[in-house]
PDB file of C-alpha atoms in Angstrom:
ATOM      1  CA  SER K   1    -107.784 157.660  93.363  1.00 76.00           C
ATOM      2  CA  ASP K   2    -108.532 160.214  96.375  1.00 84.00           C
ATOM      3  CA  TYR K   3    -112.577 161.060  96.482  1.00 90.00           C
ATOM      4  CA  ARG K   4    -112.796 164.818  96.356  1.00 89.00           C
ATOM      5  CA  PHE K   5    -116.294 166.839  97.248  1.00 92.00           C
ATOM      6  CA  ARG K   6    -116.316 170.200  96.029  1.00 91.00           C
ATOM      7  CA  SER K   7    -112.312 169.994  96.020  1.00 86.00           C
ATOM      8  CA  ILE K   8    -111.712 168.838  99.347  1.00 88.00           C
ATOM      9  CA  ALA K   9    -110.320 165.222  99.959  1.00 88.00           C
ATOM     10  CA  GLN K  10    -112.098 162.958 101.954  1.00 91.00           C
ATOM     11  CA  THR K  11    -110.055 160.497 101.767  1.00 92.00           C
ATOM     12  CA  SER K  12    -106.491 162.251 102.626  1.00 88.00           C
ATOM     13  CA  PHE K  13    -105.763 161.318  98.889  1.00 88.00           C
ATOM     14  CA  ASN K  14    -105.609 158.209  99.807  1.00 90.00           C
ATOM     15  CA  PRO K  15    -107.846 155.807  97.196  1.00 91.00           C
ATOM     16  CA  ALA K  16    -111.437 155.304  97.300  1.00 92.00           C
ATOM     17  CA  VAL K  17    -113.990 152.239  97.002  1.00 93.00           C
ATOM     18  CA  GLN K  18    -117.309 153.500  95.611  1.00 92.00           C
ATOM     19  CA  LEU K  19    -120.635 152.193  94.648  1.00 93.00           C
ATOM     20  CA  GLY K  20    -124.162 153.545  93.518  1.00 94.00           C
ATOM     21  CA  ALA K  21    -127.383 152.201  91.928  1.00 95.00           C
ATOM     22  CA  ASP K  22    -129.618 154.689  89.755  1.00 96.00           C
ATOM     23  CA  TYR K  23    -133.722 154.112  89.287  1.00 97.00           C
ATOM     24  CA  THR K  24    -135.004 156.397  87.007  1.00 97.00           C
ATOM     25  CA  HIS K  25    -138.683 156.379  86.075  1.00 98.00           C
ATOM     26  CA  THR K  26    -140.170 158.224  82.665  1.00 97.00           C
ATOM     27  CA  SER K  27    -141.610 160.456  84.489  1.00 97.00           C
ATOM     28  CA  GLY K  28    -138.820 161.828  85.485  1.00 97.00           C
ATOM     29  CA  VAL K  29    -138.773 161.030  88.616  1.00 98.00           C
ATOM     30  CA  TYR K  30    -135.589 159.582  89.919  1.00 98.00           C
ATOM     31  CA  ALA K  31    -133.746 157.914  93.298  1.00 98.00           C
ATOM     32  CA  GLY K  32    -130.788 156.293  94.194  1.00 98.00           C
ATOM     33  CA  ILE K  33    -128.073 155.292  96.647  1.00 98.00           C
ATOM     34  CA  TRP K  34    -124.274 156.119  96.295  1.00 97.00           C
ATOM     35  CA  ALA K  35    -121.246 154.787  98.674  1.00 97.00           C
ATOM     36  CA  SER K  36    -118.130 155.818  99.735  1.00 96.00           C
ATOM     37  CA  ASN K  37    -114.977 154.941 102.062  1.00 95.00           C
ATOM     38  CA  VAL K  38    -113.871 158.538 104.017  1.00 94.00           C
ATOM     39  CA  THR K  39    -111.362 159.287 106.567  1.00 91.00           C
ATOM     40  CA  TRP K  40    -111.836 162.883 106.884  1.00 89.00           C
ATOM     41  CA  LEU K  41    -114.242 161.868 110.131  1.00 88.00           C
ATOM     42  CA  LYS K  42    -111.429 160.447 111.685  1.00 86.00           C
ATOM     43  CA  ASP K  43    -108.647 162.582 110.665  1.00 85.00           C
ATOM     44  CA  TYR K  44    -109.822 166.001 110.394  1.00 82.00           C
ATOM     45  CA  VAL K  45    -113.283 165.877 112.916  1.00 83.00           C
ATOM     46  CA  GLY K  46    -111.755 163.955 115.407  1.00 82.00           C
ATOM     47  CA  ALA K  47    -114.618 161.624 115.600  1.00 82.00           C
ATOM     48  CA  THR K  48    -113.341 158.029 116.461  1.00 81.00           C
ATOM     49  CA  ASP K  49    -116.540 156.509 114.202  1.00 83.00           C
ATOM     50  CA  GLY K  50    -117.354 157.428 110.760  1.00 83.00           C
ATOM     51  CA  SER K  51    -115.724 155.717 108.135  1.00 92.00           C
ATOM     52  CA  THR K  52    -118.732 155.698 105.260  1.00 94.00           C
ATOM     53  CA  GLU K  53    -120.331 157.601 103.481  1.00 96.00           C
ATOM     54  CA  VAL K  54    -123.761 157.014 101.890  1.00 97.00           C
ATOM     55  CA  ASP K  55    -125.925 159.378  99.607  1.00 98.00           C
ATOM     56  CA  LEU K  56    -129.759 158.697  99.109  1.00 98.00           C
ATOM     57  CA  TYR K  57    -131.273 161.137  96.912  1.00 98.00           C
ATOM     58  CA  ALA K  58    -134.812 161.448  95.183  1.00 98.00           C
ATOM     59  CA  GLY K  59    -135.767 164.120  92.369  1.00 98.00           C
ATOM     60  CA  TYR K  60    -137.543 165.426  89.503  1.00 98.00           C
ATOM     61  CA  LYS K  61    -136.399 166.324  86.025  1.00 98.00           C
ATOM     62  CA  ARG K  62    -137.865 166.837  82.731  1.00 97.00           C
ATOM     63  CA  GLU K  63    -136.914 168.631  79.395  1.00 96.00           C
ATOM     64  CA  ILE K  64    -139.034 172.104  79.374  1.00 96.00           C
ATOM     65  CA  ALA K  65    -138.671 172.681  75.893  1.00 96.00           C
ATOM     66  CA  PRO K  66    -135.821 171.670  73.046  1.00 95.00           C
ATOM     67  CA  SER K  67    -132.286 171.885  74.860  1.00 96.00           C
ATOM     68  CA  LEU K  68    -133.808 172.706  77.816  1.00 98.00           C
ATOM     69  CA  SER K  69    -133.938 171.057  81.130  1.00 98.00           C
ATOM     70  CA  PHE K  70    -134.722 171.691  84.629  1.00 98.00           C
ATOM     71  CA  ASP K  71    -133.689 168.924  88.331  1.00 98.00           C
ATOM     72  CA  ILE K  72    -134.885 169.564  91.450  1.00 98.00           C
ATOM     73  CA  GLY K  73    -134.199 167.447  94.046  1.00 98.00           C
ATOM     74  CA  MET K  74    -133.144 166.042  97.879  1.00 98.00           C
ATOM     75  CA  ILE K  75    -129.730 164.389  98.819  1.00 98.00           C
ATOM     76  CA  ARG K  76    -128.753 163.228 102.283  1.00 98.00           C
ATOM     77  CA  TYR K  77    -125.419 162.794 102.943  1.00 97.00           C
ATOM     78  CA  GLN K  78    -125.042 160.325 105.740  1.00 95.00           C
ATOM     79  CA  TYR K  79    -122.177 158.809 107.898  1.00 94.00           C
ATOM     80  CA  PRO K  80    -123.309 155.979 109.425  1.00 92.00           C
ATOM     81  CA  GLY K  81    -121.926 155.151 113.264  1.00 88.00           C
ATOM     82  CA  ASN K  82    -120.219 158.889 112.866  1.00 87.00           C
ATOM     83  CA  THR K  83    -119.104 160.052 116.660  1.00 88.00           C
ATOM     84  CA  ALA K  84    -118.531 163.501 115.202  1.00 87.00           C
ATOM     85  CA  GLY K  85    -121.460 164.983 117.536  1.00 85.00           C
ATOM     86  CA  LYS K  86    -119.440 164.075 120.347  1.00 86.00           C
ATOM     87  CA  VAL K  87    -116.347 166.768 118.641  1.00 85.00           C
ATOM     88  CA  LEU K  88    -118.588 168.966 116.851  1.00 87.00           C
ATOM     89  CA  VAL K  89    -121.688 168.317 115.596  1.00 89.00           C
ATOM     90  CA  ASP K  90    -123.388 165.531 113.723  1.00 90.00           C
ATOM     91  CA  ALA K  91    -121.968 165.356 110.192  1.00 91.00           C
ATOM     92  CA  SER K  92    -124.965 163.999 108.650  1.00 94.00           C
ATOM     93  CA  THR K  93    -126.241 166.631 106.108  1.00 96.00           C
ATOM     94  CA  THR K  94    -129.816 166.804 104.060  1.00 98.00           C
ATOM     95  CA  GLU K  95    -129.417 169.403 101.116  1.00 98.00           C
ATOM     96  CA  LEU K  96    -132.495 170.509  98.611  1.00 98.00           C
ATOM     97  CA  TYR K  97    -130.995 171.385  94.776  1.00 98.00           C
ATOM     98  CA  GLY K  98    -132.213 172.854  91.519  1.00 98.00           C
ATOM     99  CA  ALA K  99    -130.312 172.674  88.425  1.00 98.00           C
ATOM    100  CA  LEU K 100    -131.201 174.355  84.940  1.00 98.00           C
ATOM    101  CA  THR K 101    -129.907 172.576  81.891  1.00 98.00           C
ATOM    102  CA  PHE K 102    -129.258 174.659  78.756  1.00 98.00           C
ATOM    103  CA  GLY K 103    -127.634 172.465  75.919  1.00 97.00           C
ATOM    104  CA  MET K 104    -124.296 171.273  77.356  1.00 97.00           C
ATOM    105  CA  VAL K 105    -124.238 174.407  80.494  1.00 98.00           C
ATOM    106  CA  THR K 106    -125.900 173.563  83.786  1.00 98.00           C
ATOM    107  CA  ALA K 107    -126.689 175.727  86.654  1.00 98.00           C
ATOM    108  CA  LYS K 108    -127.518 174.233  89.782  1.00 98.00           C
ATOM    109  CA  TYR K 109    -127.412 175.522  93.140  1.00 98.00           C
ATOM    110  CA  SER K 110    -127.559 173.607  96.474  1.00 98.00           C
ATOM    111  CA  GLN K 111    -128.723 174.776 100.107  1.00 98.00           C
ATOM    112  CA  ALA K 112    -128.245 172.544 103.454  1.00 98.00           C
ATOM    113  CA  THR K 113    -131.261 172.413 105.898  1.00 98.00           C
ATOM    114  CA  THR K 114    -129.237 170.959 108.281  1.00 97.00           C
ATOM    115  CA  ASN K 115    -125.913 171.692 109.999  1.00 95.00           C
ATOM    116  CA  PHE K 116    -123.405 171.252 106.744  1.00 95.00           C
ATOM    117  CA  ILE K 117    -120.714 168.342 107.655  1.00 92.00           C
ATOM    118  CA  ALA K 118    -120.310 168.717 111.073  1.00 90.00           C
ATOM    119  CA  ASN K 119    -119.994 172.653 111.088  1.00 91.00           C
ATOM    120  CA  ILE K 120    -121.685 174.086 113.525  1.00 92.00           C
ATOM    121  CA  GLY K 121    -123.874 176.816 112.831  1.00 93.00           C
ATOM    122  CA  SER K 122    -123.747 176.518 109.385  1.00 95.00           C
ATOM    123  CA  GLN K 123    -127.360 175.150 108.863  1.00 95.00           C
ATOM    124  CA  GLY K 124    -128.046 177.105 105.075  1.00 96.00           C
ATOM    125  CA  ALA K 125    -124.501 176.366 103.624  1.00 97.00           C
ATOM    126  CA  ASN K 126    -124.771 176.625 100.455  1.00 98.00           C
ATOM    127  CA  TYR K 127    -123.152 176.076  97.083  1.00 98.00           C
ATOM    128  CA  LEU K 128    -123.766 177.505  93.610  1.00 98.00           C
ATOM    129  CA  GLU K 129    -121.790 175.371  90.435  1.00 98.00           C
ATOM    130  CA  LEU K 130    -121.539 176.289  86.490  1.00 98.00           C
ATOM    131  CA  ALA K 131    -120.715 173.445  84.465  1.00 98.00           C
ATOM    132  CA  ALA K 132    -120.461 172.153  80.688  1.00 98.00           C
ATOM    133  CA  ALA K 133    -120.375 168.598  79.314  1.00 97.00           C
ATOM    134  CA  PHE K 134    -118.197 168.705  75.958  1.00 97.00           C
ATOM    135  CA  ASP K 135    -118.368 165.424  74.072  1.00 96.00           C
ATOM    136  CA  LEU K 136    -115.439 164.637  72.240  1.00 97.00           C
ATOM    137  CA  GLY K 137    -116.826 161.589  70.523  1.00 96.00           C
ATOM    138  CA  ASN K 138    -115.354 157.732  70.975  1.00 96.00           C
ATOM    139  CA  GLY K 139    -117.656 157.944  74.499  1.00 96.00           C
ATOM    140  CA  PHE K 140    -115.144 160.977  76.097  1.00 98.00           C
ATOM    141  CA  THR K 141    -117.000 163.574  77.714  1.00 97.00           C
ATOM    142  CA  LEU K 142    -114.717 166.569  78.387  1.00 98.00           C
ATOM    143  CA  THR K 143    -116.289 168.589  82.151  1.00 98.00           C
ATOM    144  CA  PRO K 144    -114.950 172.191  82.641  1.00 98.00           C
ATOM    145  CA  HIS K 145    -116.369 173.383  85.938  1.00 97.00           C
ATOM    146  CA  VAL K 146    -116.582 175.744  88.412  1.00 98.00           C
ATOM    147  CA  GLY K 147    -118.068 176.575  92.292  1.00 98.00           C
ATOM    148  CA  ARG K 148    -118.532 178.892  95.239  1.00 98.00           C
ATOM    149  CA  GLN K 149    -119.197 176.601  98.520  1.00 97.00           C
ATOM    150  CA  SER K 150    -120.782 179.504 101.251  1.00 97.00           C
ATOM    151  CA  ILE K 151    -120.819 177.380 105.446  1.00 96.00           C
ATOM    152  CA  PRO K 152    -122.093 180.161 107.176  1.00 95.00           C
ATOM    153  CA  ASN K 153    -121.075 181.212 110.975  1.00 93.00           C
ATOM    154  CA  GLN K 154    -117.434 179.698 110.276  1.00 91.00           C
ATOM    155  CA  ALA K 155    -114.396 181.653 111.594  1.00 89.00           C
ATOM    156  CA  GLY K 156    -112.524 183.840 109.426  1.00 90.00           C
ATOM    157  CA  ASN K 157    -115.541 182.887 106.263  1.00 89.00           C
ATOM    158  CA  ALA K 158    -112.914 179.737 106.016  1.00 88.00           C
ATOM    159  CA  GLY K 159    -116.432 178.226 105.036  1.00 89.00           C
ATOM    160  CA  ASP K 160    -116.680 180.687 101.587  1.00 96.00           C
ATOM    161  CA  TYR K 161    -114.061 179.648  98.606  1.00 96.00           C
ATOM    162  CA  THR K 162    -114.395 178.395  95.498  1.00 97.00           C
ATOM    163  CA  ASP K 163    -113.070 175.473  93.603  1.00 96.00           C
ATOM    164  CA  TRP K 164    -112.692 174.216  89.791  1.00 96.00           C
ATOM    165  CA  SER K 165    -111.715 171.091  87.931  1.00 95.00           C
ATOM    166  CA  LEU K 166    -111.146 170.128  84.653  1.00 96.00           C
ATOM    167  CA  SER K 167    -112.287 166.231  84.216  1.00 95.00           C
ATOM    168  CA  LEU K 168    -112.267 164.055  81.293  1.00 97.00           C
ATOM    169  CA  THR K 169    -114.774 161.112  81.010  1.00 96.00           C
ATOM    170  CA  LYS K 170    -115.037 157.951  79.140  1.00 97.00           C
ATOM    171  CA  ASP K 171    -118.135 155.506  79.278  1.00 95.00           C
ATOM    172  CA  PHE K 172    -117.343 152.278  78.368  1.00 95.00           C
ATOM    173  CA  GLY K 173    -121.343 151.486  77.903  1.00 93.00           C
ATOM    174  CA  ASN K 174    -123.558 148.737  80.277  1.00 90.00           C
ATOM    175  CA  GLY K 175    -123.206 151.499  83.387  1.00 82.00           C
ATOM    176  CA  MET K 176    -119.763 151.306  83.348  1.00 87.00           C
ATOM    177  CA  SER K 177    -117.411 154.761  83.294  1.00 89.00           C
ATOM    178  CA  GLY K 178    -114.634 155.804  84.373  1.00 89.00           C
ATOM    179  CA  SER K 179    -112.591 159.847  84.196  1.00 89.00           C
ATOM    180  CA  VAL K 180    -109.841 162.025  85.272  1.00 91.00           C
ATOM    181  CA  ALA K 181    -109.652 165.547  86.594  1.00 89.00           C
TER     182      ALA K 181
END
């Protein structure tokens, strides 16, 4: 199926192959890597190279009180070999994020410290999201989500939009899951 990032198609509605690995320490420190194929750099930016996204992330997550936790961290969206910088600006992006979870509801804020995803003059782009995770039993989770993306210095405020989704996920155990959105 199509890989979506904040509701924007990353593979032009074609299938994506994705793989990731995470490490979590009992202290709350975590790190991970995730990768996917992408086509948007060539299809929409006009780059001649750049068909892979590799995300590197690290953070710290802890419980503050029963049913209340926080998560702070950094993520680097890396597009190895991309030539978007020859057309617009390099697509690789760094974001800092912070989230609070109360029970089944999570609010998260992310802000770019670099230009955001090949958008010129977009440092400081931010994304605010709200989601809930409803445990339906038997490994199924229903997740409604709404987010607001804001990318500064885009013509006609084209970088400002609201997205929403409804996902159903099945946990098969042993780190394997599947979802439909």
